[in-house]
Every structure is written in structure tokens, then in C-alpha cells.
Amino acid sequence: MRNLHIAAAQLGPIARAEPRDEVVARMIALLERAAQRRADLVVYPELALTTFFPRWFMADQAEVDAFFETEMPNAATMPLFARARELGIAFSFGFAEKLLEGGRPRRFNTSILVDRSGRIAQRYRKIHLPGHPENEPWRAFQHLEKRYFEPGEEPFGTSDLLGGRFAMAICNDRRWPETYREVALRGAEVLLLGYNTPLHYPLAPEHDHLQAFHNHLCLQSGAYQNGLWVVGVAKAGREEGCDLLGQSCIVAPTGEIVAQASTVGDELVSADCDLDRCAEIRANIFNFALHRRPEMYTALRAG
Ligand code: CDT
């Protein structure tokens, strides 16, 4: 048995004007609750430090850049790093990352995994960016991730800590089966995944009522078909007039939800996650070495 107590720290809405230090104080409050439960790891949402700004078209790049972090940790997030280190808790959260490469600014939708000592063990830059690059004012809420971010250029990675192997993905990545299969083939036992999912999807509003179903459908099938623990964590609730899905959850490698948020506010849910349970699936029904037939998946190989 390799038991870890993992907490999904759902965040309720973050107002456009809410300063980073107030958000970080909310994150620390959830961390303290996790400590009372003796959690080993706390997982926060995608773009956890700010409102979900890709919902607005902004012509002024300086206005966009105000939502980005140029270093991590920085002054605003240092208290979270410090408190987590004192408590000996690993954590993961998403943020908008801006860096300079050869004098050229680059912007990514990023998440990090920080170990118990406060060291950034892994950094992941979102691969599947949803939405659109141009101003589309007909939408009630825009989704301009393709404008404000570049897609991550590195494949999904893993890191070994807390006695297990971890991978990260971000929001829209969870809808793609390739995400789970790729990290499972790399030996990941736990996938950490934060999201901001508007309930209204302007391109197919007839599917709005299916958002919660599709969320759990993806997380649960991805977990089961790959024998992984999956920790899905929402930024939830009515944020600047836009309703965001909650339903943060922890999914066992069997595909069963073992913990689930019941509000759309700041909420901590947690579960004992025995990493050895991955073998229930991976040594049996989805024993990749015995049963998988990659040589037959020719269309997949062709791209
Ligand atoms: N943040 C994010 O990736 N949200 C997407 C919305 C898709 S609609 C443009 C998601 O897959 O939940």
C-alpha cells in the first residue's frame, strides 16, 4: 500500500479586481484545512491566481500582461510556498506565465508541481488550447486562449515525488484521450488537472446542460482506461457574470469518484489515494504490455 492523502482545493469565483494576495490568502486557508486532514498534496485550479481573463478581448497587451506572472514564486505567491513548506505539503496550481526568450516575450498557460520542501519539481505548459484567436463580440463570453497563449511545446512530463509518479494537464487537455494515455505510458500514477469550464458553450449551446456530464465522463474514463488516479479541480461559480462548472473530484483508477465538491465556492475535498491501486487496472484489464496493439493503430501513428 502506498497511501497518499490528496486534496482538491476548488476555488470559487475570482473578481477581475481581486488582488493576487487576497487569492493567495484563500489558497492558504484551504491549505490549512488540508493540513488538518494530514494531506500530502493539495491541488488548485487552472489560472488560480486571477479571474479567467481569456473571456475578454483586450486590444492593449499591457492590460493582458497584468494577468501574467514573470517569475515563480513571486512576492504574491511566496506566502503560499512558505506556509506549504512549513506544513510539509506538496501542491500544484496553474497560472499565466510570461517569460523572455532571446528578448522575445512568450506566454503560456502553465501549471507547476511543488514538492514538500518548496522546490518546483515540475512545470507543464498547456498543450490543447481551446477557443479562438480573434475578437468575436457576438459571444456572451469569449474564449481567447488561442490569442493570449502559445501552446506548450514540450510533451507531457512526469515527476517522481511523495513515493509516486505524477503528471499534470490543464483543463481542455482532459477532453483528449491522448493526454491520459501519454502520461500512463510514461508511468504516471496520478494526473493533476485544474480547470475553468464555462457552463455556456457558444458554438453548441444545446450542449450547455451536458457540461457536468462531459467533465466527469472524461475524467472517469481517462482514469479507468489508463489505471490512473485523476484529481480534477475547478475554478467554479459565477465569475464576472460567467457561470463556471464546479464538480471538482478525485477519481480512482477504477473510474469511481471517491470525493466530490458539492458547492461552487472555495471548498476542499480529499481522499486517501493508494497508488498501488493503479495495478488493479494496469496489471489486469488494461495490461498494456499484454493486450495493447500499437502496431494496429496506424491512423494514430500517422497523426
Ligand atoms: N479553460 C479551458 O480549457 N476551458 C475549456 C472550455 C472549452 S470551450 C472553449 C474546457 O475544455 O473546459
XYZ file of C-alpha atoms and ligand atoms in Angstrom:
315
model
C 0.000 0.000 0.000
C 1.303 3.472 -0.920
C -1.305 5.749 0.578
C -1.278 9.488 -0.078
C -3.915 11.842 1.221
C -4.672 14.147 -1.715
C -6.857 17.260 -1.545
C -8.622 19.025 -4.386
C -8.803 22.723 -3.435
C -11.604 24.157 -5.506
C -11.708 27.950 -5.755
C -14.902 29.930 -6.099
C -15.070 32.962 -8.377
C -12.208 35.464 -8.512
C -13.222 39.021 -9.387
C -11.289 40.896 -12.056
C -10.178 43.428 -9.468
C -9.253 40.900 -6.772
C -5.552 41.285 -5.961
C -3.257 38.249 -6.040
C -2.520 38.414 -2.312
C -6.227 38.027 -1.484
C -6.471 34.981 -3.727
C -3.325 33.532 -2.174
C -4.853 34.062 1.285
C -7.855 31.985 0.152
C -5.477 29.304 -1.124
C -3.635 29.262 2.194
C -6.936 28.897 4.080
C -7.643 25.763 2.035
C -4.087 24.569 2.648
C -4.604 24.906 6.429
C -7.768 22.824 6.171
C -5.833 20.241 4.182
C -3.165 20.181 6.895
C -5.824 19.322 9.491
C -6.594 16.288 7.360
C -2.885 15.460 7.148
C -2.882 15.905 3.385
C 0.305 15.146 1.465
C -0.670 17.108 -1.645
C -3.078 19.973 -2.414
C -4.187 20.646 -5.987
C -5.584 24.049 -7.067
C -7.243 25.048 -10.370
C -6.006 26.326 -13.716
C -5.123 30.070 -13.703
C -5.634 30.006 -9.953
C -4.275 33.461 -9.176
C -6.631 35.587 -11.248
C -10.015 35.731 -12.839
C -10.347 33.702 -16.073
C -9.263 36.656 -18.224
C -9.471 34.953 -21.682
C -13.198 35.681 -21.551
C -12.462 39.283 -22.551
C -10.982 40.689 -25.732
C -8.274 43.170 -24.779
C -6.505 45.096 -27.546
C -3.938 46.537 -25.159
C -1.193 43.957 -24.495
C -0.211 45.735 -21.267
C -3.728 45.095 -19.958
C -3.382 41.392 -20.839
C 0.083 41.179 -19.332
C -1.234 42.360 -15.967
C -2.705 38.853 -15.596
C 0.679 37.163 -16.179
C 3.445 36.177 -13.754
C 7.019 36.823 -14.822
C 8.588 34.761 -12.053
C 7.501 31.949 -9.771
C 7.494 32.072 -6.836
C 6.978 35.822 -6.687
C 6.007 38.281 -3.985
C 2.327 37.383 -4.163
C 2.751 33.601 -4.069
C 5.703 33.421 -1.659
C 3.401 33.131 1.417
C 1.806 30.012 -0.104
C 5.197 28.466 -0.827
C 6.404 29.318 2.682
C 3.338 28.002 4.520
C 3.222 24.793 2.478
C 6.885 24.186 3.223
C 6.293 24.727 6.952
C 3.450 22.239 6.817
C 5.411 19.823 4.632
C 2.665 19.717 1.988
C 3.285 19.436 -1.756
C 0.994 21.486 -4.000
C 0.122 22.290 -7.586
C -1.548 25.301 -9.198
C -1.958 26.967 -12.564
C -1.022 30.494 -13.628
C -0.394 32.611 -16.722
C 3.344 32.527 -17.336
C 5.289 35.167 -19.264
C 8.966 34.734 -19.988
C 11.554 36.334 -22.230
C 13.352 34.063 -24.669
C 16.087 35.731 -26.716
C 14.438 39.049 -25.936
C 11.058 37.777 -27.251
C 8.102 37.565 -24.859
C 6.443 34.176 -24.670
C 3.219 33.422 -22.848
C 1.899 30.061 -21.676
C -0.963 28.633 -19.658
C 1.178 26.831 -17.096
C 0.908 24.676 -14.010
C 3.563 23.692 -11.537
C 4.015 20.934 -9.006
C 5.911 21.918 -5.876
C 7.379 19.315 -3.544
C 7.222 19.282 0.270
C 10.409 21.360 0.508
C 9.042 24.179 -1.658
C 11.045 23.237 -4.762
C 9.297 23.364 -8.145
C 9.552 19.729 -9.194
C 7.739 20.025 -12.493
C 6.322 22.642 -14.864
C 3.738 21.917 -17.537
C 2.577 24.249 -20.335
C -0.915 23.584 -21.683
C -0.843 21.689 -24.961
C -4.513 21.779 -26.039
C -5.517 25.442 -26.110
C -9.240 25.832 -26.785
C -11.153 28.817 -28.123
C -10.310 31.309 -30.849
C -7.634 33.915 -31.636
C -9.748 36.832 -32.901
C -12.270 39.162 -31.330
C -15.728 37.565 -31.599
C -18.009 40.092 -29.933
C -21.163 38.075 -30.745
C -20.231 35.664 -27.935
C -21.672 36.364 -24.488
C -18.223 35.384 -23.202
C -15.202 34.956 -25.393
C -12.568 32.264 -25.013
C -9.340 33.833 -26.258
C -6.781 31.309 -25.043
C -5.570 30.915 -28.625
C -4.849 34.652 -28.668
C -3.220 35.129 -25.293
C -1.165 31.922 -25.008
C 1.165 29.878 -27.165
C 0.619 26.119 -26.992
C 3.125 24.245 -24.860
C 5.971 22.820 -26.909
C 7.081 20.062 -24.581
C 5.317 16.700 -24.339
C 3.587 15.730 -21.118
C 6.221 15.030 -18.468
C 6.234 13.246 -15.150
C 7.984 13.751 -11.854
C 8.689 11.382 -9.014
C 7.850 12.620 -5.535
C 5.894 11.545 -2.452
C 6.699 7.959 -3.413
C 4.733 8.146 -6.663
C 4.873 9.361 -10.241
C 2.873 12.477 -11.116
C 1.820 14.211 -14.318
C -0.075 17.431 -14.952
C -2.573 18.514 -17.576
C -4.754 21.623 -17.816
C -8.481 21.934 -18.420
C -9.183 21.261 -22.113
C -6.415 18.601 -22.083
C -8.825 16.421 -20.101
C -11.166 16.035 -23.055
C -8.445 14.337 -25.147
C -7.847 10.607 -24.584
C -4.261 11.067 -25.778
C -3.491 13.054 -22.620
C -4.200 10.172 -20.257
C -2.645 7.509 -22.489
C 0.531 9.531 -22.977
C 1.084 10.095 -19.258
C 0.141 6.498 -18.425
C 2.687 5.215 -20.941
C 5.211 7.380 -19.126
C 4.320 5.591 -15.914
C 2.289 8.337 -14.217
C 0.114 7.135 -11.358
C -1.616 10.432 -10.574
C -2.768 13.087 -13.042
C -3.327 16.580 -11.608
C -5.687 18.728 -13.605
C -7.133 22.174 -12.926
C -9.927 23.682 -15.000
C -12.087 26.743 -15.763
C -15.107 25.494 -17.691
C -17.895 27.909 -18.586
C -21.327 26.293 -18.486
C -22.242 28.105 -21.686
C -20.537 26.912 -24.879
C -21.431 29.435 -27.607
C -20.672 27.090 -30.540
C -23.134 24.419 -29.377
C -25.380 25.908 -26.694
C -27.615 22.843 -26.950
C -24.825 21.058 -25.041
C -24.698 23.509 -22.136
C -26.658 21.131 -19.920
C -24.039 18.422 -20.578
C -21.009 20.249 -19.181
C -21.033 18.421 -15.855
C -21.639 15.075 -17.551
C -18.836 15.582 -20.077
C -16.442 16.663 -17.328
C -16.894 13.521 -15.290
C -17.187 11.346 -18.400
C -13.692 12.426 -19.481
C -12.071 12.287 -16.047
C -13.563 8.910 -15.160
C -12.920 7.182 -18.478
C -9.398 8.611 -18.644
C -8.691 7.289 -15.151
C -10.148 3.830 -15.807
C -8.767 3.232 -19.285
C -5.286 4.075 -18.066
C -5.310 2.880 -14.460
C -4.589 6.349 -13.063
C -5.701 8.468 -10.151
C -7.106 11.730 -11.554
C -7.549 14.891 -9.490
C -9.779 17.388 -11.309
C -10.055 20.820 -9.664
C -12.358 23.620 -10.732
C -12.448 27.338 -10.535
C -16.183 27.459 -10.003
C -19.223 29.656 -9.619
C -20.421 32.931 -11.140
C -17.269 34.830 -12.033
C -17.801 38.272 -13.536
C -21.249 37.138 -14.709
C -19.964 33.916 -16.278
C -21.032 30.622 -14.680
C -18.158 28.173 -14.247
C -18.617 24.475 -13.612
C -17.676 23.117 -10.181
C -17.759 19.366 -9.513
C -14.090 19.078 -8.557
C -13.395 15.445 -7.892
C -10.877 12.730 -7.208
C -11.223 9.684 -9.415
C -9.762 6.283 -8.572
C -8.057 4.116 -11.208
C -11.290 2.109 -11.347
C -13.055 5.191 -12.699
C -15.014 5.683 -9.482
C -15.349 9.156 -7.986
C -14.128 8.917 -4.395
C -14.517 12.601 -3.423
C -16.535 15.385 -4.992
C -17.201 19.053 -4.258
C -20.810 19.955 -3.604
C -20.592 23.745 -3.842
C -19.316 26.267 -6.389
C -17.232 28.143 -3.826
C -13.891 27.633 -2.093
C -14.120 24.017 -0.991
C -11.694 21.287 -0.032
C -12.394 17.650 -0.801
C -9.865 14.936 -0.150
C -9.319 11.211 -0.267
C -6.844 8.532 0.632
C -5.277 7.517 -2.655
C -3.402 4.245 -2.610
C -1.081 4.418 -5.596
C -0.791 0.640 -5.614
C -4.408 0.543 -6.778
C -3.218 1.546 -10.265
C -2.107 -2.069 -10.627
C -5.712 -3.300 -10.203
C -6.245 -1.951 -13.699
C -2.787 -1.933 -15.230
C -1.904 -5.466 -14.261
C -5.261 -6.795 -15.458
C -7.830 -5.480 -17.909
C -5.555 -2.727 -19.247
C -2.237 -4.516 -19.028
C -0.633 -2.508 -21.833
C 2.270 -4.911 -22.371
C -0.007 -7.939 -22.740
C -3.023 -6.594 -24.573
C -2.305 -3.274 -26.249
C -1.686 -3.421 -30.032
C 0.082 -0.196 -31.003
C 1.167 -1.678 -34.351
C -2.529 -1.835 -35.299
C -3.208 1.809 -34.503
C -1.824 3.049 -37.794
C -4.025 6.117 -38.135
C -2.887 7.260 -34.688
C 0.757 6.913 -35.686
C 0.171 8.886 -38.874
C -1.137 11.715 -36.710
N -10.025 26.540 -19.749
C -10.430 25.652 -20.676
O -9.627 24.977 -21.312
N -11.772 25.568 -20.852
C -12.336 24.747 -21.877
C -13.540 25.416 -22.423
C -13.875 24.866 -23.746
S -14.917 25.889 -24.614
C -13.941 26.963 -25.435
C -12.714 23.348 -21.420
O -12.425 22.405 -22.156
O -13.329 23.188 -20.365
